[in-house]
C-alpha positions as CSV (number, residue, x, y, z in Angstrom):
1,X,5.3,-1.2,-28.4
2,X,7.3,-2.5,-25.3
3,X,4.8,-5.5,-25.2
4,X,4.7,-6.5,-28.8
5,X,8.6,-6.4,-28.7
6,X,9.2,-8.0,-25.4
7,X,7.7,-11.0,-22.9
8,X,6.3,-8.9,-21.0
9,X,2.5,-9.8,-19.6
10,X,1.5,-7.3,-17.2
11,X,1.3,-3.7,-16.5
12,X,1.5,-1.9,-12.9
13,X,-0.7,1.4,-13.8
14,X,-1.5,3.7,-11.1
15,X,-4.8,4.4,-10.1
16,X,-4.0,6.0,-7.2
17,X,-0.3,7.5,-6.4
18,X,1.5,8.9,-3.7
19,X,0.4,12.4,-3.9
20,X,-3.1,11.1,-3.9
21,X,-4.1,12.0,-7.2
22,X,-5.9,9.3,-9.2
23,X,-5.5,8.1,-13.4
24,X,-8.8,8.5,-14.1
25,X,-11.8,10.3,-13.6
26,X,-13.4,8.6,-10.4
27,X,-16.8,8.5,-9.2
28,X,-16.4,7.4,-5.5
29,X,-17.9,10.3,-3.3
30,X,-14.1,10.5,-1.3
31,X,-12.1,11.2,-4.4
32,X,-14.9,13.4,-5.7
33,X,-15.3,15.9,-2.3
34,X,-11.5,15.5,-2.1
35,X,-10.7,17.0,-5.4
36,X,-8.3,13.5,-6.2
37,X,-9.7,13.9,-10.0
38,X,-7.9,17.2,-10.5
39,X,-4.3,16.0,-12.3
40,X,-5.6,13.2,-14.2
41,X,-2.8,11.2,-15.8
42,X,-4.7,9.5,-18.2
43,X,-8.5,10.4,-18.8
44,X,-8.5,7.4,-21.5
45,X,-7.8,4.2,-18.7
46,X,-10.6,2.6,-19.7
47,X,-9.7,2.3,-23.3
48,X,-5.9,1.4,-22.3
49,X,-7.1,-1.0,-20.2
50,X,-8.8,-2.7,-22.9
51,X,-6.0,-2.5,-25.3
52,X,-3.4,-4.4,-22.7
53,X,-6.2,-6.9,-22.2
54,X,-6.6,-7.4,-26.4
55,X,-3.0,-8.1,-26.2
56,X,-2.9,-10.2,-23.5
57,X,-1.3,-8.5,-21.0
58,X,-2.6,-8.4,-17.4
59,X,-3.8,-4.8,-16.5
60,X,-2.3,-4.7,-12.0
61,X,-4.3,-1.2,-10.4
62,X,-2.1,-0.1,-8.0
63,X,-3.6,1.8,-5.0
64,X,-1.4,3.7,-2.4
65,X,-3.3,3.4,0.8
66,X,-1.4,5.3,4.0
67,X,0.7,7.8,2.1
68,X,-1.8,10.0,0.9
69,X,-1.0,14.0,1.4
70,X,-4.4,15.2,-0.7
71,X,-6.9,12.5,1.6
72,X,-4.6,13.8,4.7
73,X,-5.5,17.5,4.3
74,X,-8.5,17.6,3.0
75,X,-9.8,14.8,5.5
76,X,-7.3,16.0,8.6
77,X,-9.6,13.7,11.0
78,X,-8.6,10.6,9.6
79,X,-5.1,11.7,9.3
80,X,-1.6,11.4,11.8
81,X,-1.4,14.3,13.9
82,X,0.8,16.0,16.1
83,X,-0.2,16.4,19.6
84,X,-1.2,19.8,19.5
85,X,-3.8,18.9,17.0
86,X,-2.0,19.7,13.8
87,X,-1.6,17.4,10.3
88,X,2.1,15.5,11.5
89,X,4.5,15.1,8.5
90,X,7.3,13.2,8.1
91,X,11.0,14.0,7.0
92,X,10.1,15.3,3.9
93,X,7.4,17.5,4.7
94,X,4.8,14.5,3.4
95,X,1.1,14.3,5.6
96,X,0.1,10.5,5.9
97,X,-3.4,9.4,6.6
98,X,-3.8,7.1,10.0
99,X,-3.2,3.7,8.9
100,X,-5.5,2.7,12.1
101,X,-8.5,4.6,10.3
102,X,-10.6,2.4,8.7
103,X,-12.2,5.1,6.3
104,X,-8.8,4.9,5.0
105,X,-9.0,1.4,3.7
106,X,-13.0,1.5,2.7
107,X,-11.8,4.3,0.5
108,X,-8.6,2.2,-0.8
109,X,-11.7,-0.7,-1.2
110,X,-14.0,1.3,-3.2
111,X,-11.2,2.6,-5.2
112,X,-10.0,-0.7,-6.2
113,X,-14.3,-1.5,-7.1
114,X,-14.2,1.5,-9.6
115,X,-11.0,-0.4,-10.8
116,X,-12.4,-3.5,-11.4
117,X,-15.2,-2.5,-13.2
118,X,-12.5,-0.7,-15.6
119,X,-11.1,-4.0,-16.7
120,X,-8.1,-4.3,-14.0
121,X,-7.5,-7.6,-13.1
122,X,-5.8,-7.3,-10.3
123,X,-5.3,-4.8,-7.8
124,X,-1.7,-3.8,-5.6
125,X,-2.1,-1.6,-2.5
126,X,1.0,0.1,-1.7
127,X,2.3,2.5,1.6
128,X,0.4,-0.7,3.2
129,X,2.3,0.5,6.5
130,X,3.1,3.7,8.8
131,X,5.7,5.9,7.7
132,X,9.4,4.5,8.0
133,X,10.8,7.6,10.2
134,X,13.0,7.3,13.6
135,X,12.3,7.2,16.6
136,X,12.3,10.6,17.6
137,X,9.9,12.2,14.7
138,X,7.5,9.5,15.2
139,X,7.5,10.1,18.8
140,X,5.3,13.5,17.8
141,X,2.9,11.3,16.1
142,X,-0.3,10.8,17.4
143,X,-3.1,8.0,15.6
144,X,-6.4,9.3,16.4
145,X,-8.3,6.4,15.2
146,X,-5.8,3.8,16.9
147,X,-7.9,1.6,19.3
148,X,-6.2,1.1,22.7
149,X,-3.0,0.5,22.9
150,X,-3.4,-1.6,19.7
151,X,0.4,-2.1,17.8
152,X,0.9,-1.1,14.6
153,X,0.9,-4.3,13.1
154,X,-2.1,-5.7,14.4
155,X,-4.0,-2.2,12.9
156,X,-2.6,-3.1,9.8
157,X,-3.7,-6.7,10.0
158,X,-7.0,-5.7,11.1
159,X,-7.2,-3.4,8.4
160,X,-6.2,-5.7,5.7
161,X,-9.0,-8.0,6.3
162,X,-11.6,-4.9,6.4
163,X,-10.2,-4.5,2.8
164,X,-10.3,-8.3,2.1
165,X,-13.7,-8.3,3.3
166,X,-14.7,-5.3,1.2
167,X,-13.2,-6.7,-2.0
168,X,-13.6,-10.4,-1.8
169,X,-17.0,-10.2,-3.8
170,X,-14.9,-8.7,-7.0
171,X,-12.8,-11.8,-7.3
């Protein structure tokens, strides 16, 4: 009803929020072992997809990628830890996954395949970044999957074109 009555020609629908959980029911193997299809938000995507594209309105998937507490406990090796081995968490009691993992971003990438193939047209990754805490709680992070003494931006960078490469093929 918002469409028909305003200008607006796209929608920003989450396939995959900030507690992890996804829209629809998935099929990657991740989601599936993870249990990411337990508090679906809308069982029906495929059929709302098809009724924003009917009406000419852009279906956007957005993906979170790094803030993800479900992938971060249930998969605890590709996640921040503390140094004494533990899941980190930030200010508000949140786990993040390690932005430095690449499993994190293959997942993000086959993620934003099952999207595709739903009718999205276009796909927004989100928490594209490390968590924005000071100085002194992210000084008891440790990234397990960082290589070297690689900087953050240059994992994210590296990551990025893992995902580009991953997703190129779906146009």
């Amino acid at each position: 009803a918002l469409a028909d009555s305003t200008e607006i020609n796209a929608f920003v629908i989450d396939v995959k929020d900030d507690t992890g959980f996804l829209t629809y029911r998935s099929a990657v193997a991740t989601a599936v072992r993870i249990g990411a299809n337990q508090e679906l938000r809308a069982p029906d995507a495929a059929a709302r997809v098809a009724i924003l594209k009917s009406k000419g309105i852009r279906p956007i998937a957005r993906i979170v990628v790094a803030k993800d507490p479900l992938l971060a406990t249930k998969k605890p090796e590709w996640s921040i830890r503390t140094g004494n081995g533990n899941l980190w968490a930030d200010r508000k009691g949140t786990h993040w996954v390690d932005a430095f993992n690449d499993s994190v971003w293959v997942y993000a990438a086959e993620l934003a395949a099952e999207a595709v193939k739903l009718g999205f047209v276009e796909i927004q990754y989100d928490y594209v970044r490390f968590p924005d805490e000071g100085k002194i709680r992210m000084a008891s992070a440790v990234f397990p999957a960082r290589k070297g003494t690689e900087s953050s931006r240059t994992g994210i960078t590296r990551n990025l074109q893992l995902l580009a490469a991953r997703t190129k093929a779906l146009g």
